[in-house]
Structure formats: structure tokens, C-alpha cells
mmCIF file of C-alpha atoms in Angstrom:
data_model
loop_
_atom_site.group_PDB
_atom_site.id
_atom_site.type_symbol
_atom_site.label_atom_id
_atom_site.label_comp_id
_atom_site.label_asym_id
_atom_site.label_seq_id
_atom_site.Cartn_x
_atom_site.Cartn_y
_atom_site.Cartn_z
ATOM 1 C CA MET A 1 66.234 62.307 32.922
ATOM 2 C CA ALA A 2 67.286 65.609 34.301
ATOM 3 C CA LEU A 3 66.419 67.019 31.029
ATOM 4 C CA VAL A 4 65.453 71.118 32.084
ATOM 5 C CA GLU A 5 68.684 70.755 34.489
ATOM 6 C CA SER A 6 71.409 70.027 32.087
ATOM 7 C CA MET A 7 70.222 73.159 29.559
ATOM 8 C CA GLY A 8 70.685 75.321 33.089
ATOM 9 C CA VAL A 9 67.565 76.942 33.450
ATOM 10 C CA VAL A 10 64.963 77.099 35.459
ATOM 11 C CA GLY A 11 62.906 74.530 34.310
ATOM 12 C CA ILE A 12 59.653 73.019 34.200
ATOM 13 C CA GLY A 13 60.024 70.616 37.446
ATOM 14 C CA SER A 14 61.745 73.380 39.523
ATOM 15 C CA THR A 15 61.172 73.626 43.336
ATOM 16 C CA GLU A 16 59.957 76.984 44.269
ATOM 17 C CA GLU A 17 63.389 76.100 47.061
ATOM 18 C CA GLU A 18 65.284 77.326 43.690
ATOM 19 C CA ILE A 19 63.304 79.403 42.236
ATOM 20 C CA HIS A 20 63.475 81.304 46.101
ATOM 21 C CA ASN A 21 67.687 81.532 44.905
ATOM 22 C CA ARG A 22 66.818 82.118 41.432
ATOM 23 C CA GLY A 23 64.996 85.930 43.255
ATOM 24 C CA SER A 24 67.520 86.518 45.415
ATOM 25 C CA SER A 25 70.329 86.607 43.690
ATOM 26 C CA ILE A 26 68.951 88.957 41.295
ATOM 27 C CA VAL A 27 68.607 92.143 43.710
ATOM 28 C CA GLY A 28 72.223 91.411 44.618
ATOM 29 C CA GLU A 29 74.959 88.642 45.421
ATOM 30 C CA GLU A 30 75.532 91.795 49.489
ATOM 31 C CA GLU A 31 74.366 89.377 52.420
ATOM 32 C CA LEU A 32 71.220 91.427 53.624
ATOM 33 C CA GLU A 33 71.112 92.926 57.329
ATOM 34 C CA GLU A 34 67.656 91.414 59.032
ATOM 35 C CA GLY A 35 64.777 93.481 57.963
ATOM 36 C CA GLU A 36 66.333 95.523 54.944
ATOM 37 C CA ILE A 37 65.068 95.180 51.849
ATOM 38 C CA THR A 38 67.317 96.290 48.608
ATOM 39 C CA GLY A 39 65.471 97.389 45.399
ATOM 40 C CA ASP A 40 62.164 97.412 43.852
ATOM 41 C CA VAL A 41 59.713 94.901 45.286
ATOM 42 C CA SER A 42 58.216 95.325 42.390
ATOM 43 C CA ASP A 43 60.662 95.024 40.150
ATOM 44 C CA LEU A 44 61.623 91.649 41.346
ATOM 45 C CA SER A 45 58.743 90.417 41.470
ATOM 46 C CA LYS A 46 58.219 90.688 37.556
ATOM 47 C CA SER A 47 61.855 90.010 36.898
ATOM 48 C CA LEU A 48 60.454 86.167 37.981
ATOM 49 C CA SER A 49 57.049 86.364 36.226
ATOM 50 C CA THR A 50 59.461 86.387 33.336
ATOM 51 C CA ILE A 51 62.396 83.510 34.187
ATOM 52 C CA LEU A 52 59.150 81.399 35.304
ATOM 53 C CA HIS A 53 57.105 82.050 32.216
ATOM 54 C CA GLN A 54 60.139 82.791 29.142
ATOM 55 C CA PRO A 55 59.462 79.397 26.817
ATOM 56 C CA HIS A 56 63.115 77.298 27.870
ATOM 57 C CA LEU A 57 64.647 76.878 23.301
ATOM 58 C CA LEU A 58 66.275 73.343 23.047
ATOM 59 C CA GLU A 59 69.422 73.947 20.768
ATOM 60 C CA HIS A 60 67.070 72.207 17.989
ATOM 61 C CA SER A 61 63.693 71.968 16.450
ATOM 62 C CA TRP A 62 62.414 68.272 16.243
ATOM 63 C CA THR A 63 59.151 66.444 14.729
ATOM 64 C CA PHE A 64 57.487 64.194 15.043
ATOM 65 C CA TRP A 65 56.126 62.122 12.543
ATOM 66 C CA PHE A 66 53.332 59.336 12.646
ATOM 67 C CA ASN A 67 52.359 56.317 10.181
ATOM 68 C CA ASN A 68 48.948 55.014 10.609
ATOM 69 C CA PRO A 69 48.899 51.581 10.081
ATOM 70 C CA SER A 70 44.987 52.248 8.794
ATOM 71 C CA ALA A 71 46.914 54.034 6.107
ATOM 72 C CA LYS A 72 49.423 51.824 4.636
ATOM 73 C CA SER A 73 49.172 49.944 2.248
ATOM 74 C CA LYS A 74 51.088 46.204 0.678
ATOM 75 C CA GLN A 75 51.121 48.389 -3.463
ATOM 76 C CA ALA A 76 51.779 51.804 -1.991
ATOM 77 C CA ALA A 77 55.317 53.801 -1.965
ATOM 78 C CA TRP A 78 57.378 52.330 1.090
ATOM 79 C CA GLY A 79 56.931 55.475 3.627
ATOM 80 C CA SER A 80 54.232 56.654 2.248
ATOM 81 C CA SER A 81 51.667 57.541 4.657
ATOM 82 C CA ILE A 82 53.951 58.693 7.113
ATOM 83 C CA ARG A 83 53.126 62.465 7.880
ATOM 84 C CA PRO A 84 54.327 64.314 10.170
ATOM 85 C CA VAL A 85 52.469 65.272 13.145
ATOM 86 C CA HIS A 86 53.705 68.648 15.230
ATOM 87 C CA THR A 87 56.900 70.780 15.504
ATOM 88 C CA PHE A 88 58.230 71.576 18.695
ATOM 89 C CA GLY A 89 61.607 73.736 19.611
ATOM 90 C CA THR A 90 61.428 74.412 23.358
ATOM 91 C CA VAL A 91 60.947 72.372 26.548
ATOM 92 C CA GLU A 92 57.739 72.756 27.408
ATOM 93 C CA GLU A 93 55.830 72.472 23.284
ATOM 94 C CA PHE A 94 57.679 69.592 24.117
ATOM 95 C CA TRP A 95 55.385 68.434 27.320
ATOM 96 C CA GLY A 96 52.267 70.073 26.513
ATOM 97 C CA LEU A 97 52.446 67.454 22.774
ATOM 98 C CA TYR A 98 53.653 64.651 24.571
ATOM 99 C CA ASN A 99 51.286 64.733 27.144
ATOM 100 C CA ASN A 100 48.168 64.220 24.884
ATOM 101 C CA ILE A 101 48.757 61.838 22.030
ATOM 102 C CA HIS A 102 49.011 58.280 22.884
ATOM 103 C CA HIS A 103 52.212 56.865 24.300
ATOM 104 C CA PRO A 104 53.089 53.242 22.665
ATOM 105 C CA SER A 105 51.373 51.300 24.100
ATOM 106 C CA LYS A 106 48.602 52.459 23.608
ATOM 107 C CA LEU A 107 48.949 51.936 19.931
ATOM 108 C CA LEU A 108 47.652 50.168 17.227
ATOM 109 C CA ALA A 109 50.119 46.933 16.261
ATOM 110 C CA GLY A 110 51.838 48.320 12.525
ATOM 111 C CA ALA A 111 51.959 51.638 13.802
ATOM 112 C CA ASP A 112 55.029 53.753 13.862
ATOM 113 C CA PHE A 113 55.979 57.122 15.878
ATOM 114 C CA HIS A 114 58.755 58.990 14.920
ATOM 115 C CA CYS A 115 60.537 62.225 16.144
ATOM 116 C CA PHE A 116 63.426 63.479 14.254
ATOM 117 C CA LYS A 117 64.924 67.267 14.508
ATOM 118 C CA HIS A 118 63.137 69.533 12.598
ATOM 119 C CA LYS A 119 63.950 69.150 8.059
ATOM 120 C CA ILE A 120 64.944 65.003 8.312
ATOM 121 C CA GLU A 121 62.469 63.541 7.062
ATOM 122 C CA PRO A 122 62.544 59.596 8.738
ATOM 123 C CA LYS A 123 62.797 57.955 5.363
ATOM 124 C CA TRP A 124 66.065 56.452 4.497
ATOM 125 C CA GLU A 125 65.732 58.744 0.896
ATOM 126 C CA ASP A 126 65.691 61.497 3.036
ATOM 127 C CA PRO A 127 69.599 63.019 2.046
ATOM 128 C CA ILE A 128 71.162 63.098 5.124
ATOM 129 C CA CYS A 129 69.674 59.555 6.247
ATOM 130 C CA ALA A 130 71.135 58.377 3.617
ATOM 131 C CA ASN A 131 74.520 57.328 3.649
ATOM 132 C CA GLY A 132 73.414 56.641 7.826
ATOM 133 C CA GLY A 133 71.582 53.273 10.376
ATOM 134 C CA LYS A 134 70.358 52.874 12.811
ATOM 135 C CA TRP A 135 69.903 50.825 16.735
ATOM 136 C CA THR A 136 67.890 48.998 17.962
ATOM 137 C CA ILE A 137 66.720 47.660 20.729
ATOM 138 C CA SER A 138 63.586 45.716 20.903
ATOM 139 C CA PHE A 139 60.745 45.323 24.086
ATOM 140 C CA PRO A 140 57.462 43.080 24.218
ATOM 141 C CA ARG A 141 54.387 44.360 23.572
ATOM 142 C CA GLY A 142 53.690 47.289 26.113
ATOM 143 C CA LYS A 143 57.157 47.450 27.660
ATOM 144 C CA SER A 144 58.500 50.752 26.453
ATOM 145 C CA ASP A 145 57.075 52.916 27.102
ATOM 146 C CA THR A 146 59.648 54.175 29.588
ATOM 147 C CA SER A 147 62.628 53.580 27.961
ATOM 148 C CA TRP A 148 60.956 55.770 25.074
ATOM 149 C CA LEU A 149 60.646 59.314 27.302
ATOM 150 C CA TYR A 150 64.054 58.884 28.151
ATOM 151 C CA THR A 151 65.644 58.632 24.161
ATOM 152 C CA LEU A 152 63.471 61.272 23.823
ATOM 153 C CA LEU A 153 64.989 63.711 25.912
ATOM 154 C CA ALA A 154 67.910 62.743 26.072
ATOM 155 C CA MET A 155 68.643 63.192 22.741
ATOM 156 C CA ILE A 156 66.017 67.163 22.280
ATOM 157 C CA GLY A 157 68.273 67.105 25.836
ATOM 158 C CA GLU A 158 71.257 66.709 23.744
ATOM 159 C CA GLN A 159 72.479 64.726 26.343
ATOM 160 C CA PHE A 160 74.801 62.828 23.632
ATOM 161 C CA ASP A 161 78.479 63.500 23.445
ATOM 162 C CA ASN A 162 77.714 62.244 19.515
ATOM 163 C CA GLY A 163 74.224 64.049 19.348
ATOM 164 C CA ASP A 164 75.018 66.407 16.071
ATOM 165 C CA GLU A 165 75.202 61.998 13.915
ATOM 166 C CA ILE A 166 71.507 62.028 15.007
ATOM 167 C CA CYS A 167 68.588 61.791 12.942
ATOM 168 C CA GLY A 168 65.583 60.601 14.775
ATOM 169 C CA ALA A 169 64.472 57.857 16.822
ATOM 170 C CA VAL A 170 61.281 55.421 16.440
ATOM 171 C CA VAL A 171 59.302 53.555 17.493
ATOM 172 C CA ASN A 172 57.851 50.196 15.715
ATOM 173 C CA VAL A 173 54.586 48.620 17.528
ATOM 174 C CA ARG A 174 53.760 45.246 16.401
ATOM 175 C CA ALA A 175 51.764 42.875 17.949
ATOM 176 C CA LYS A 176 54.165 41.093 19.626
ATOM 177 C CA GLN A 177 56.625 43.574 19.958
ATOM 178 C CA GLU A 178 57.789 46.974 20.262
ATOM 179 C CA LYS A 179 61.129 48.004 19.104
ATOM 180 C CA ILE A 180 62.895 51.533 19.411
ATOM 181 C CA ALA A 181 66.023 52.572 16.946
ATOM 182 C CA ILE A 182 68.190 55.199 17.217
ATOM 183 C CA TRP A 183 68.247 56.854 13.290
ATOM 184 C CA THR A 184 72.489 58.592 12.161
ATOM 185 C CA LYS A 185 74.239 59.961 10.515
ATOM 186 C CA ASN A 186 76.814 58.386 9.181
ATOM 187 C CA ALA A 187 77.263 54.293 9.346
ATOM 188 C CA SER A 188 80.925 54.447 8.249
ATOM 189 C CA ASN A 189 81.532 56.492 11.843
ATOM 190 C CA GLU A 190 82.227 54.414 13.976
ATOM 191 C CA SER A 191 83.341 56.169 17.310
ATOM 192 C CA ALA A 192 80.338 58.226 16.564
ATOM 193 C CA GLN A 193 78.429 55.245 16.245
ATOM 194 C CA LEU A 194 79.587 52.634 19.404
ATOM 195 C CA SER A 195 79.760 56.056 21.522
ATOM 196 C CA ILE A 196 75.920 57.205 20.796
ATOM 197 C CA GLY A 197 75.392 53.337 20.664
ATOM 198 C CA ARG A 198 76.386 52.497 23.786
ATOM 199 C CA GLN A 199 76.250 56.038 25.489
ATOM 200 C CA TRP A 200 71.962 54.912 24.639
ATOM 201 C CA LYS A 201 71.952 51.897 26.608
ATOM 202 C CA GLU A 202 73.609 53.591 29.584
ATOM 203 C CA PHE A 203 70.743 56.114 29.995
ATOM 204 C CA LEU A 204 68.497 53.566 29.688
ATOM 205 C CA ASP A 205 70.051 50.719 31.697
ATOM 206 C CA TYR A 206 69.480 48.150 29.328
ATOM 207 C CA ASN A 207 72.417 45.622 29.915
ATOM 208 C CA ASP A 208 71.582 42.968 26.421
ATOM 209 C CA SER A 209 73.740 43.704 23.325
ATOM 210 C CA ILE A 210 72.136 46.258 20.734
ATOM 211 C CA GLY A 211 72.767 45.999 16.840
ATOM 212 C CA PHE A 212 73.136 48.612 14.241
ATOM 213 C CA ILE A 213 72.798 48.618 10.829
ATOM 214 C CA VAL A 214 73.863 50.531 8.311
ATOM 215 C CA HIS A 215 70.810 51.333 6.138
ATOM 216 C CA ASP A 216 71.625 50.656 2.685
ATOM 217 C CA ASP A 217 72.026 46.820 3.267
ATOM 218 C CA ALA A 218 68.744 46.417 5.136
ATOM 219 C CA ILE A 219 67.526 48.191 1.773
ATOM 220 C CA LYS A 220 69.770 45.448 0.124
ATOM 221 C CA PHE A 221 68.624 42.430 2.306
ATOM 222 C CA ASP A 222 65.667 43.342 4.441
ATOM 223 C CA ARG A 223 65.163 41.375 7.585
ATOM 224 C CA PHE A 224 68.719 39.178 6.655
ATOM 225 C CA ALA A 225 70.523 42.449 6.888
ATOM 226 C CA LYS A 226 73.568 41.574 9.453
ATOM 227 C CA ASN A 227 73.932 44.099 11.940
ATOM 228 C CA ARG A 228 77.593 46.475 11.141
ATOM 229 C CA TYR A 229 78.521 47.051 14.536
ATOM 230 C CA THR A 230 77.412 45.567 17.844
ATOM 231 C CA ILE A 231 77.459 46.287 21.936
#
């Protein structure tokens, strides 16, 4: 998933040759004669240093949330044990966090790990989520790590045509399986929901059918809620 490349910047994965080519364009477009030097070399070094160390901003800031299974209680209201972990707004911050947190396969059964746009809480009651729903894909226990990463990269890298409709994503870790879901804003916007579902399957190279459940239906019917859309 070419997250950094899609944003058109020199990113974490850039090669030395790519950086050199970017640096050459700073000097100028004219072709130099052999042995000829144009411009101040120290200025070029400073420019290259700026390119390498300037943070690469994401279009939106995002917040990781964690629902600790040991903090859950049958008597507590749903979502009361969800806590924000950290908010990030650059490519560098994302990788710094991602490389230092447990991936789904290492989480305890019962854990829920969320990544939502900043200031949107991963709860049905949140005003931005209230009229939405979610696409869900299930995986055998310990098999969702790569798909979780690709889902995150597609979201924060703005790879979805209807990315404004997306609230965030969550991975639910259970004893026998793991589920990844993408939450969206407006369940009634059928064309946008279908577009998001199709693109998500393409990004993950997932061929089985997936379903979209409206939050209101999930609240009313719990596990018996039926899919509003299927692709």
C-alpha cells in the first residue's frame, strides 16, 4: 500500500536515488556540463535536510482507542471502558505508534482496538456515527494483522473515493476469530457505502462477500441484525 507515495511527498520509504533526484531539481532544470557546479553546495544540503526531516502531514488527524477486556463489566454501559491512546497527524507519528503497539494477533481475547478520525468517538452515540453503519470482515484468530494494517493505510492515506463518509475502523479480537469493521457516517447513502465496501475488498484482495449493518439495526436486533447491503 503506497501510502506515502500517494501523497506525492518524499516519505519514509524513499530511496537514496529518489532523494538525490529531488535534490537535483532544487539546483535547477538546466543540464550541467561535466564538472560544473551551480549554486551553493551547503544550501543544497540544507534543502535536502529539510525535505528529509519535515513532517508529512495527513489530511486528517486520527486517534487510536483501546477497549481493555479486563476493564469491561457486564453491569457497565456499552463503550464506557473505551479509552483514547494517542492522536497522530503525520506519517511519522503513525509509524512511530504502529511499530510500538501490539498488533491484533498479540491482543487478549475481548480487546477492541479502534482508529477513528480525531474528535469522533467510536460509539454509536457519537453524533457523527449515529446515522451510520459498518462493513465487517471476519478472520480466523491471529490472521488479521496484515489486513488491519492495509485498512489503516487506506484510511489515513485517503485512498477511498468516499473517504469523507468514513468515521474510522476497529478490530475486535475474540477467542476464535478477529473482525475488522469500517464505520461510516450515513447508512442511507447507498452509493457511497457500496463504493467503500468494494474498494475495501480491492485493497485487501478479499474475494468473499461482505455485509453492511446499520447501527440502528444493530442496537435493536443485536446479533440478529440483517445486512442492509451486501457485496
